[in-house]
PDB file of C-alpha atoms in Angstrom:
ATOM      1  CA  MET D   1     -52.927  -2.403  71.324  1.00  0.00           C
ATOM      2  CA  ALA D   2     -56.528  -5.192  71.135  1.00  0.00           C
ATOM      3  CA  GLU D   3     -55.956  -8.888  71.434  1.00  0.00           C
ATOM      4  CA  LYS D   4     -54.803 -10.727  68.518  1.00  0.00           C
ATOM      5  CA  HIS D   5     -55.647 -14.090  68.327  1.00  0.00           C
ATOM      6  CA  ALA D   6     -53.512 -14.761  64.981  1.00  0.00           C
ATOM      7  CA  VAL D   7     -49.998 -13.211  63.617  1.00  0.00           C
ATOM      8  CA  LEU D   8     -48.922 -13.697  60.302  1.00  0.00           C
ATOM      9  CA  VAL D   9     -45.235 -13.408  59.288  1.00  0.00           C
ATOM     10  CA  ASP D  10     -43.390 -13.434  56.463  1.00  0.00           C
ATOM     11  CA  ILE D  11     -39.996 -15.133  56.324  1.00  0.00           C
ATOM     12  CA  ASP D  12     -37.209 -14.141  54.094  1.00  0.00           C
ATOM     13  CA  GLY D  13     -36.385 -10.617  55.796  1.00  0.00           C
ATOM     14  CA  VAL D  14     -38.718 -11.189  58.788  1.00  0.00           C
ATOM     15  CA  LEU D  15     -37.291 -14.722  60.360  1.00  0.00           C
ATOM     16  CA  THR D  16     -34.367 -15.547  58.086  1.00  0.00           C
ATOM     17  CA  VAL D  17     -31.918 -14.191  55.400  1.00  0.00           C
ATOM     18  CA  SER D  18     -30.664 -16.203  52.949  1.00  0.00           C
ATOM     19  CA  TRP D  19     -32.370 -18.559  55.009  1.00  0.00           C
ATOM     20  CA  LYS D  20     -30.784 -18.211  58.055  1.00  0.00           C
ATOM     21  CA  PRO D  21     -32.819 -17.567  61.215  1.00  0.00           C
ATOM     22  CA  LEU D  22     -32.826 -13.783  62.455  1.00  0.00           C
ATOM     23  CA  PRO D  23     -31.367 -13.448  66.024  1.00  0.00           C
ATOM     24  CA  GLY D  24     -34.400 -13.984  68.456  1.00  0.00           C
ATOM     25  CA  ALA D  25     -36.703 -14.778  65.975  1.00  0.00           C
ATOM     26  CA  VAL D  26     -37.138 -19.076  66.697  1.00  0.00           C
ATOM     27  CA  GLY D  27     -37.665 -18.348  70.302  1.00  0.00           C
ATOM     28  CA  ALA D  28     -39.894 -15.261  69.449  1.00  0.00           C
ATOM     29  CA  LEU D  29     -42.353 -17.550  67.163  1.00  0.00           C
ATOM     30  CA  ARG D  30     -41.823 -20.227  70.160  1.00  0.00           C
ATOM     31  CA  LYS D  31     -43.399 -18.022  72.742  1.00  0.00           C
ATOM     32  CA  ILE D  32     -46.236 -16.697  70.402  1.00  0.00           C
ATOM     33  CA  ARG D  33     -47.365 -19.888  69.304  1.00  0.00           C
ATOM     34  CA  GLY D  34     -46.958 -21.501  73.059  1.00  0.00           C
ATOM     35  CA  ALA D  35     -49.361 -18.799  74.195  1.00  0.00           C
ATOM     36  CA  GLY D  36     -51.700 -20.170  71.664  1.00  0.00           C
ATOM     37  CA  LEU D  37     -51.757 -17.649  69.108  1.00  0.00           C
ATOM     38  CA  GLU D  38     -52.667 -19.083  65.426  1.00  0.00           C
ATOM     39  CA  VAL D  39     -49.498 -18.260  63.201  1.00  0.00           C
ATOM     40  CA  ALA D  40     -49.492 -18.183  59.855  1.00  0.00           C
ATOM     41  CA  LEU D  41     -46.162 -17.690  57.291  1.00  0.00           C
ATOM     42  CA  VAL D  42     -46.964 -15.881  54.283  1.00  0.00           C
ATOM     43  CA  THR D  43     -44.415 -15.210  51.615  1.00  0.00           C
ATOM     44  CA  ASN D  44     -43.638 -14.398  48.380  1.00  0.00           C
ATOM     45  CA  THR D  45     -40.772 -17.143  47.708  1.00  0.00           C
ATOM     46  CA  THR D  46     -40.723 -18.608  44.658  1.00  0.00           C
ATOM     47  CA  SER D  47     -37.654 -20.458  44.439  1.00  0.00           C
ATOM     48  CA  ARG D  48     -38.794 -23.134  47.206  1.00  0.00           C
ATOM     49  CA  THR D  49     -41.605 -25.299  47.710  1.00  0.00           C
ATOM     50  CA  ARG D  50     -43.889 -25.549  50.694  1.00  0.00           C
ATOM     51  CA  ALA D  51     -42.554 -28.763  52.226  1.00  0.00           C
ATOM     52  CA  SER D  52     -38.527 -27.232  51.441  1.00  0.00           C
ATOM     53  CA  ILE D  53     -39.204 -24.108  53.181  1.00  0.00           C
ATOM     54  CA  ALA D  54     -41.334 -26.114  56.145  1.00  0.00           C
ATOM     55  CA  GLY D  55     -37.200 -28.312  56.468  1.00  0.00           C
ATOM     56  CA  VAL D  56     -35.387 -25.753  56.108  1.00  0.00           C
ATOM     57  CA  LEU D  57     -37.235 -24.073  59.388  1.00  0.00           C
ATOM     58  CA  THR D  58     -37.763 -26.655  61.417  1.00  0.00           C
ATOM     59  CA  GLY D  59     -34.055 -27.552  60.843  1.00  0.00           C
ATOM     60  CA  ALA D  60     -33.126 -24.223  61.868  1.00  0.00           C
ATOM     61  CA  GLY D  61     -35.293 -25.070  65.365  1.00  0.00           C
ATOM     62  CA  PHE D  62     -38.749 -22.877  63.847  1.00  0.00           C
ATOM     63  CA  PRO D  63     -42.195 -25.233  65.929  1.00  0.00           C
ATOM     64  CA  VAL D  64     -43.709 -25.107  62.053  1.00  0.00           C
ATOM     65  CA  THR D  65     -45.161 -26.852  59.774  1.00  0.00           C
ATOM     66  CA  ALA D  66     -45.553 -26.973  55.860  1.00  0.00           C
ATOM     67  CA  ASP D  67     -49.502 -26.430  56.397  1.00  0.00           C
ATOM     68  CA  ASP D  68     -48.354 -23.980  58.339  1.00  0.00           C
ATOM     69  CA  ILE D  69     -47.089 -22.184  55.048  1.00  0.00           C
ATOM     70  CA  LEU D  70     -48.801 -20.189  52.647  1.00  0.00           C
ATOM     71  CA  THR D  71     -46.900 -19.365  49.029  1.00  0.00           C
ATOM     72  CA  ALA D  72     -47.494 -17.177  46.428  1.00  0.00           C
ATOM     73  CA  PRO D  73     -47.066 -20.825  43.894  1.00  0.00           C
ATOM     74  CA  THR D  74     -50.508 -22.142  46.276  1.00  0.00           C
ATOM     75  CA  VAL D  75     -52.296 -18.798  46.125  1.00  0.00           C
ATOM     76  CA  THR D  76     -51.854 -18.703  42.210  1.00  0.00           C
ATOM     77  CA  ALA D  77     -52.493 -22.446  41.247  1.00  0.00           C
ATOM     78  CA  ALA D  78     -55.896 -21.654  43.518  1.00  0.00           C
ATOM     79  CA  TYR D  79     -56.783 -18.134  41.539  1.00  0.00           C
ATOM     80  CA  LEU D  80     -56.250 -19.643  37.963  1.00  0.00           C
ATOM     81  CA  ALA D  81     -57.990 -22.986  38.959  1.00  0.00           C
ATOM     82  CA  ARG D  82     -61.312 -20.073  39.316  1.00  0.00           C
ATOM     83  CA  HIS D  83     -60.791 -17.514  37.069  1.00  0.00           C
ATOM     84  CA  CYS D  84     -59.287 -19.572  34.416  1.00  0.00           C
ATOM     85  CA  PRO D  85     -59.629 -23.997  34.841  1.00  0.00           C
ATOM     86  CA  GLY D  86     -57.782 -25.879  32.704  1.00  0.00           C
ATOM     87  CA  ALA D  87     -55.427 -22.693  30.855  1.00  0.00           C
ATOM     88  CA  ARG D  88     -52.425 -23.964  29.221  1.00  0.00           C
ATOM     89  CA  CYS D  89     -49.538 -22.300  31.400  1.00  0.00           C
ATOM     90  CA  ALA D  90     -45.890 -21.224  30.498  1.00  0.00           C
ATOM     91  CA  LEU D  91     -43.963 -20.799  34.194  1.00  0.00           C
ATOM     92  CA  LEU D  92     -40.899 -18.324  34.094  1.00  0.00           C
ATOM     93  CA  ASN D  93     -39.479 -19.104  37.337  1.00  0.00           C
ATOM     94  CA  SER D  94     -35.921 -19.327  39.201  1.00  0.00           C
ATOM     95  CA  GLY D  95     -35.099 -21.545  41.924  1.00  0.00           C
ATOM     96  CA  ASP D  96     -36.072 -25.414  43.177  1.00  0.00           C
ATOM     97  CA  ASP D  97     -39.080 -27.152  41.119  1.00  0.00           C
ATOM     98  CA  ILE D  98     -42.376 -25.617  42.011  1.00  0.00           C
ATOM     99  CA  ARG D  99     -44.667 -27.768  40.656  1.00  0.00           C
ATOM    100  CA  GLU D 100     -46.023 -29.610  43.453  1.00  0.00           C
ATOM    101  CA  ASP D 101     -47.210 -26.396  44.997  1.00  0.00           C
ATOM    102  CA  LEU D 102     -49.309 -25.568  41.459  1.00  0.00           C
ATOM    103  CA  THR D 103     -52.051 -28.282  41.784  1.00  0.00           C
ATOM    104  CA  GLY D 104     -53.820 -28.285  39.252  1.00  0.00           C
ATOM    105  CA  VAL D 105     -52.269 -25.981  37.074  1.00  0.00           C
ATOM    106  CA  ARG D 106     -51.757 -26.965  33.362  1.00  0.00           C
ATOM    107  CA  LEU D 107     -48.116 -26.094  32.815  1.00  0.00           C
ATOM    108  CA  THR D 108     -47.131 -26.604  29.318  1.00  0.00           C
ATOM    109  CA  GLY D 109     -44.385 -29.687  28.551  1.00  0.00           C
ATOM    110  CA  TYR D 110     -44.795 -30.692  31.789  1.00  0.00           C
ATOM    111  CA  ASP D 111     -48.432 -32.234  32.697  1.00  0.00           C
ATOM    112  CA  ASP D 112     -49.599 -35.861  31.433  1.00  0.00           C
ATOM    113  CA  THR D 113     -51.679 -34.238  28.288  1.00  0.00           C
ATOM    114  CA  ASP D 114     -48.254 -32.052  26.601  1.00  0.00           C
ATOM    115  CA  SER D 115     -45.061 -34.604  28.663  1.00  0.00           C
ATOM    116  CA  ASP D 116     -44.486 -35.283  24.642  1.00  0.00           C
ATOM    117  CA  MET D 117     -43.899 -31.561  24.032  1.00  0.00           C
ATOM    118  CA  ASP D 118     -40.573 -29.590  24.767  1.00  0.00           C
ATOM    119  CA  PRO D 119     -40.897 -27.001  27.356  1.00  0.00           C
ATOM    120  CA  ASP D 120     -38.400 -24.589  25.392  1.00  0.00           C
ATOM    121  CA  VAL D 121     -40.710 -24.909  22.283  1.00  0.00           C
ATOM    122  CA  ASP D 122     -43.068 -22.238  21.622  1.00  0.00           C
ATOM    123  CA  VAL D 123     -46.303 -22.894  21.459  1.00  0.00           C
ATOM    124  CA  ASP D 124     -49.687 -20.834  21.659  1.00  0.00           C
ATOM    125  CA  ILE D 125     -50.356 -21.044  25.265  1.00  0.00           C
ATOM    126  CA  ASP D 126     -53.192 -19.475  27.515  1.00  0.00           C
ATOM    127  CA  VAL D 127     -51.237 -17.420  30.635  1.00  0.00           C
ATOM    128  CA  VAL D 128     -47.755 -16.809  30.821  1.00  0.00           C
ATOM    129  CA  ILE D 129     -47.040 -17.037  35.346  1.00  0.00           C
ATOM    130  CA  VAL D 130     -44.174 -14.806  36.229  1.00  0.00           C
ATOM    131  CA  GLY D 131     -42.328 -16.260  39.789  1.00  0.00           C
ATOM    132  CA  GLY D 132     -39.358 -15.462  41.068  1.00  0.00           C
ATOM    133  CA  ALA D 133     -36.002 -13.958  39.110  1.00  0.00           C
ATOM    134  CA  GLY D 134     -32.835 -15.823  38.708  1.00  0.00           C
ATOM    135  CA  PRO D 135     -30.796 -17.013  36.113  1.00  0.00           C
ATOM    136  CA  GLY D 136     -33.475 -18.287  34.611  1.00  0.00           C
ATOM    137  CA  PHE D 137     -34.409 -15.177  33.405  1.00  0.00           C
ATOM    138  CA  ASP D 138     -32.718 -13.867  30.537  1.00  0.00           C
ATOM    139  CA  TYR D 139     -33.250 -12.406  27.221  1.00  0.00           C
ATOM    140  CA  VAL D 140     -34.483 -15.888  25.886  1.00  0.00           C
ATOM    141  CA  ALA D 141     -36.695 -16.404  28.142  1.00  0.00           C
ATOM    142  CA  LEU D 142     -38.195 -12.660  29.129  1.00  0.00           C
ATOM    143  CA  ASN D 143     -38.079 -12.596  24.882  1.00  0.00           C
ATOM    144  CA  ARG D 144     -40.337 -15.867  24.285  1.00  0.00           C
ATOM    145  CA  ALA D 145     -42.860 -14.905  27.210  1.00  0.00           C
ATOM    146  CA  PHE D 146     -43.097 -11.615  25.046  1.00  0.00           C
ATOM    147  CA  GLY D 147     -43.877 -13.476  22.468  1.00  0.00           C
ATOM    148  CA  GLN D 148     -46.497 -15.297  24.171  1.00  0.00           C
ATOM    149  CA  LEU D 149     -48.523 -12.134  24.952  1.00  0.00           C
ATOM    150  CA  GLN D 150     -48.468 -10.764  21.626  1.00  0.00           C
ATOM    151  CA  ARG D 151     -50.593 -13.953  21.167  1.00  0.00           C
ATOM    152  CA  GLY D 152     -52.911 -12.849  23.700  1.00  0.00           C
ATOM    153  CA  ALA D 153     -52.001 -14.792  26.843  1.00  0.00           C
ATOM    154  CA  ARG D 154     -53.326 -13.635  29.693  1.00  0.00           C
ATOM    155  CA  LEU D 155     -50.007 -12.545  32.453  1.00  0.00           C
ATOM    156  CA  VAL D 156     -49.929 -13.829  35.809  1.00  0.00           C
ATOM    157  CA  ALA D 157     -47.481 -12.851  38.515  1.00  0.00           C
ATOM    158  CA  MET D 158     -46.921 -14.367  41.724  1.00  0.00           C
ATOM    159  CA  HIS D 159     -45.308 -10.861  43.111  1.00  0.00           C
ATOM    160  CA  ARG D 160     -44.240  -7.051  42.317  1.00  0.00           C
ATOM    161  CA  ASN D 161     -41.437  -7.211  44.306  1.00  0.00           C
ATOM    162  CA  LEU D 162     -38.265  -5.193  43.005  1.00  0.00           C
ATOM    163  CA  TYR D 163     -35.589  -7.158  44.788  1.00  0.00           C
ATOM    164  CA  TRP D 164     -35.148  -8.833  48.641  1.00  0.00           C
ATOM    165  CA  ARG D 165     -31.951  -8.930  50.724  1.00  0.00           C
ATOM    166  CA  THR D 166     -29.859 -11.645  50.893  1.00  0.00           C
ATOM    167  CA  ASP D 167     -25.750 -12.296  52.505  1.00  0.00           C
ATOM    168  CA  ASP D 168     -24.835 -10.996  49.630  1.00  0.00           C
ATOM    169  CA  GLY D 169     -27.423  -7.365  50.047  1.00  0.00           C
ATOM    170  CA  LEU D 170     -30.081  -6.713  47.938  1.00  0.00           C
ATOM    171  CA  GLN D 171     -30.653  -8.392  44.725  1.00  0.00           C
ATOM    172  CA  LEU D 172     -33.096  -7.574  41.969  1.00  0.00           C
ATOM    173  CA  ASP D 173     -36.564  -9.649  41.827  1.00  0.00           C
ATOM    174  CA  SER D 174     -38.776 -10.623  39.267  1.00  0.00           C
ATOM    175  CA  GLY D 175     -40.696  -6.792  39.370  1.00  0.00           C
ATOM    176  CA  ALA D 176     -38.215  -5.076  38.031  1.00  0.00           C
ATOM    177  CA  PHE D 177     -38.456  -7.052  34.551  1.00  0.00           C
ATOM    178  CA  LEU D 178     -42.676  -7.586  35.057  1.00  0.00           C
ATOM    179  CA  LEU D 179     -42.459  -3.947  34.838  1.00  0.00           C
ATOM    180  CA  GLY D 180     -40.590  -3.945  31.022  1.00  0.00           C
ATOM    181  CA  LEU D 181     -43.063  -7.212  29.898  1.00  0.00           C
ATOM    182  CA  GLU D 182     -46.244  -4.379  30.642  1.00  0.00           C
ATOM    183  CA  ARG D 183     -44.867  -1.851  28.876  1.00  0.00           C
ATOM    184  CA  ALA D 184     -43.433  -3.846  25.641  1.00  0.00           C
ATOM    185  CA  ALA D 185     -46.673  -6.230  25.857  1.00  0.00           C
ATOM    186  CA  ARG D 186     -48.602  -3.279  26.874  1.00  0.00           C
ATOM    187  CA  ARG D 187     -51.274  -5.828  30.000  1.00  0.00           C
ATOM    188  CA  GLU D 188     -51.055  -5.409  32.701  1.00  0.00           C
ATOM    189  CA  ALA D 189     -49.879  -8.296  35.390  1.00  0.00           C
ATOM    190  CA  GLU D 190     -52.900  -9.901  37.789  1.00  0.00           C
ATOM    191  CA  ILE D 191     -51.106 -10.450  41.019  1.00  0.00           C
ATOM    192  CA  THR D 192     -51.150 -13.580  42.789  1.00  0.00           C
ATOM    193  CA  GLY D 193     -49.269 -13.121  45.934  1.00  0.00           C
ATOM    194  CA  LYS D 194     -48.659  -9.926  48.248  1.00  0.00           C
ATOM    195  CA  PRO D 195     -49.697  -6.965  48.189  1.00  0.00           C
ATOM    196  CA  SER D 196     -52.768  -7.956  46.149  1.00  0.00           C
ATOM    197  CA  ALA D 197     -55.625  -8.521  48.656  1.00  0.00           C
ATOM    198  CA  ALA D 198     -56.815 -12.343  47.408  1.00  0.00           C
ATOM    199  CA  PHE D 199     -53.347 -13.226  49.141  1.00  0.00           C
ATOM    200  CA  PHE D 200     -54.236 -11.799  52.548  1.00  0.00           C
ATOM    201  CA  GLU D 201     -58.146 -13.569  52.345  1.00  0.00           C
ATOM    202  CA  ALA D 202     -56.645 -16.572  51.825  1.00  0.00           C
ATOM    203  CA  ALA D 203     -54.429 -16.560  54.915  1.00  0.00           C
ATOM    204  CA  LEU D 204     -57.114 -15.348  56.850  1.00  0.00           C
ATOM    205  CA  ALA D 205     -59.305 -18.265  55.996  1.00  0.00           C
ATOM    206  CA  HIS D 206     -56.774 -20.730  56.170  1.00  0.00           C
ATOM    207  CA  LEU D 207     -56.464 -19.565  59.784  1.00  0.00           C
ATOM    208  CA  GLY D 208     -60.167 -19.638  60.458  1.00  0.00           C
ATOM    209  CA  VAL D 209     -59.927 -16.023  61.672  1.00  0.00           C
ATOM    210  CA  ALA D 210     -61.353 -12.241  61.447  1.00  0.00           C
ATOM    211  CA  ALA D 211     -59.090  -9.320  59.585  1.00  0.00           C
ATOM    212  CA  GLY D 212     -59.615  -7.460  63.136  1.00  0.00           C
ATOM    213  CA  ASP D 213     -58.061 -10.015  64.819  1.00  0.00           C
ATOM    214  CA  ALA D 214     -54.843 -10.916  62.740  1.00  0.00           C
ATOM    215  CA  LEU D 215     -51.895  -8.830  63.233  1.00  0.00           C
ATOM    216  CA  MET D 216     -49.002  -8.826  59.894  1.00  0.00           C
ATOM    217  CA  VAL D 217     -45.016  -8.744  60.606  1.00  0.00           C
ATOM    218  CA  GLY D 218     -43.032  -7.700  57.356  1.00  0.00           C
ATOM    219  CA  ASP D 219     -39.813  -5.907  56.019  1.00  0.00           C
ATOM    220  CA  ASP D 220     -41.616  -4.815  53.366  1.00  0.00           C
ATOM    221  CA  ILE D 221     -43.765  -1.528  54.057  1.00  0.00           C
ATOM    222  CA  GLU D 222     -45.994  -1.273  50.487  1.00  0.00           C
ATOM    223  CA  SER D 223     -46.485  -5.567  50.172  1.00  0.00           C
ATOM    224  CA  ASP D 224     -46.405  -6.919  53.597  1.00  0.00           C
ATOM    225  CA  VAL D 225     -47.859  -3.902  55.706  1.00  0.00           C
ATOM    226  CA  LEU D 226     -49.728  -1.216  54.144  1.00  0.00           C
ATOM    227  CA  ALA D 227     -51.265  -3.939  52.020  1.00  0.00           C
ATOM    228  CA  ALA D 228     -52.347  -5.570  54.962  1.00  0.00           C
ATOM    229  CA  GLN D 229     -53.699  -2.649  56.763  1.00  0.00           C
ATOM    230  CA  ARG D 230     -55.819  -2.444  53.412  1.00  0.00           C
ATOM    231  CA  ALA D 231     -57.380  -5.689  54.375  1.00  0.00           C
ATOM    232  CA  GLY D 232     -58.333  -4.347  57.570  1.00  0.00           C
ATOM    233  CA  ILE D 233     -54.989  -6.452  59.076  1.00  0.00           C
ATOM    234  CA  THR D 234     -52.748  -4.672  61.736  1.00  0.00           C
ATOM    235  CA  GLY D 235     -49.411  -3.961  60.240  1.00  0.00           C
ATOM    236  CA  VAL D 236     -45.998  -4.491  61.977  1.00  0.00           C
ATOM    237  CA  LEU D 237     -42.990  -3.410  59.846  1.00  0.00           C
ATOM    238  CA  VAL D 238     -39.755  -4.934  61.317  1.00  0.00           C
ATOM    239  CA  ARG D 239     -36.305  -3.237  60.649  1.00  0.00           C
ATOM    240  CA  THR D 240     -34.546  -6.129  59.075  1.00  0.00           C
ATOM    241  CA  GLY D 241     -34.168  -7.684  55.857  1.00  0.00           C
ATOM    242  CA  LYS D 242     -35.216  -5.080  52.776  1.00  0.00           C
ATOM    243  CA  TYR D 243     -35.637  -2.537  55.207  1.00  0.00           C
ATOM    244  CA  LEU D 244     -35.044   0.871  54.534  1.00  0.00           C
ATOM    245  CA  PRO D 245     -35.672   4.364  56.174  1.00  0.00           C
ATOM    246  CA  GLU D 246     -36.034   6.046  53.091  1.00  0.00           C
ATOM    247  CA  THR D 247     -39.110   3.233  51.867  1.00  0.00           C
ATOM    248  CA  GLN D 248     -40.567   3.749  54.910  1.00  0.00           C
ATOM    249  CA  ARG D 249     -40.407   7.412  55.001  1.00  0.00           C
ATOM    250  CA  ASP D 250     -41.278   7.345  51.155  1.00  0.00           C
ATOM    251  CA  ALA D 251     -44.395   5.326  52.273  1.00  0.00           C
ATOM    252  CA  ASP D 252     -48.002   6.154  51.049  1.00  0.00           C
ATOM    253  CA  GLY D 253     -48.750   5.407  54.401  1.00  0.00           C
ATOM    254  CA  SER D 254     -47.815   4.570  58.194  1.00  0.00           C
ATOM    255  CA  PRO D 255     -47.860   1.498  59.793  1.00  0.00           C
ATOM    256  CA  ASP D 256     -49.790   0.709  62.817  1.00  0.00           C
ATOM    257  CA  HIS D 257     -46.389  -0.616  64.546  1.00  0.00           C
ATOM    258  CA  VAL D 258     -42.408  -0.509  63.866  1.00  0.00           C
ATOM    259  CA  VAL D 259     -40.157  -3.059  65.459  1.00  0.00           C
ATOM    260  CA  ASP D 260     -36.560  -3.752  65.576  1.00  0.00           C
ATOM    261  CA  SER D 261     -36.888  -7.378  64.805  1.00  0.00           C
ATOM    262  CA  PHE D 262     -39.042 -10.074  65.064  1.00  0.00           C
ATOM    263  CA  ALA D 263     -37.538 -10.941  68.221  1.00  0.00           C
ATOM    264  CA  ASP D 264     -39.086  -7.885  70.031  1.00  0.00           C
ATOM    265  CA  LEU D 265     -42.900  -9.216  68.608  1.00  0.00           C
ATOM    266  CA  PRO D 266     -44.213 -10.983  71.575  1.00  0.00           C
ATOM    267  CA  ALA D 267     -43.592  -7.581  73.967  1.00  0.00           C
ATOM    268  CA  LEU D 268     -45.106  -6.033  71.369  1.00  0.00           C
ATOM    269  CA  LEU D 269     -48.513  -8.367  71.572  1.00  0.00           C
ATOM    270  CA  GLY D 270     -47.887  -8.192  75.984  1.00  0.00           C
ATOM    271  CA  LEU D 271     -46.279 -12.116  76.262  1.00  0.00           C
ATOM    272  CA  GLY D 272     -43.971 -11.157  77.988  1.00  0.00           C
ATOM    273  CA  GLU D 273     -41.714  -8.862  80.262  1.00  0.00           C
ATOM    274  CA  GLY D 274     -38.206  -7.114  78.399  1.00  0.00           C
ATOM    275  CA  ALA D 275     -37.796  -4.277  76.992  1.00  0.00           C
ATOM    276  CA  SER D 276     -39.212  -3.779  73.408  1.00  0.00           C
ATOM    277  CA  SER D 277     -38.006  -1.481  70.552  1.00  0.00           C
ATOM    278  CA  ALA D 278     -41.995  -1.129  69.517  1.00  0.00           C
ATOM    279  CA  GLN D 279     -43.249   1.776  68.090  1.00  0.00           C
ATOM    280  CA  GLN D 280     -46.648   3.159  68.284  1.00  0.00           C
TER     281      GLN D 280
END
């Protein structure tokens, strides 16, 4: 493999599961950073802010800061600023409050202009933003979003993930609900997170490297690996997290490399001796 100068790493399912470090992941990231490679953690996670993610990861021993993390909400904010500045937006998302990562986005019922507006009241909006699924994706919330789309709102989704892995196994994600909204409203979502080309372009710009100098490590063959390869980035699939043999078998393409876990990455990059289970 040609020498690489930067590594893009998915978090959930690659470094952690349910925010607990996977075996060898902390040491592998330390070795990669110690070798002088640029690192960006690129994630579709919408349940935590960059600062919150950084706090959890550093507490677990990972050598990262908030500046190393690129999330779907941060890329979504930049996308909305370019394509619909000033738009009144409604956010459908479960998890922590992610407003601090949606810089400049006018969220109905939350920003200064609309501070006297009840976020539970139907109002005409310009954009429905779909984040990550959870308890907030109930009938009332989804039906409200459907009504807003029928009245002409644009549909912007942070990702299309159908599921993710936790300690309790695979859990349904917002991609499953997004398909229903698209079909019912007869409107195709604009995707801002992985696997969109814009997400990977933003990551490369963040690191200041060319696609050919970067490598992407993920557990989702479609959204992480093949999407990165389409952007000219070398793709590495790990057999952890949401990885399933059948999804690899049925995918539209093949990863550049497959490894058992992130712990094998330093050996794949030639950063140290030791057995590696990498396949080319």
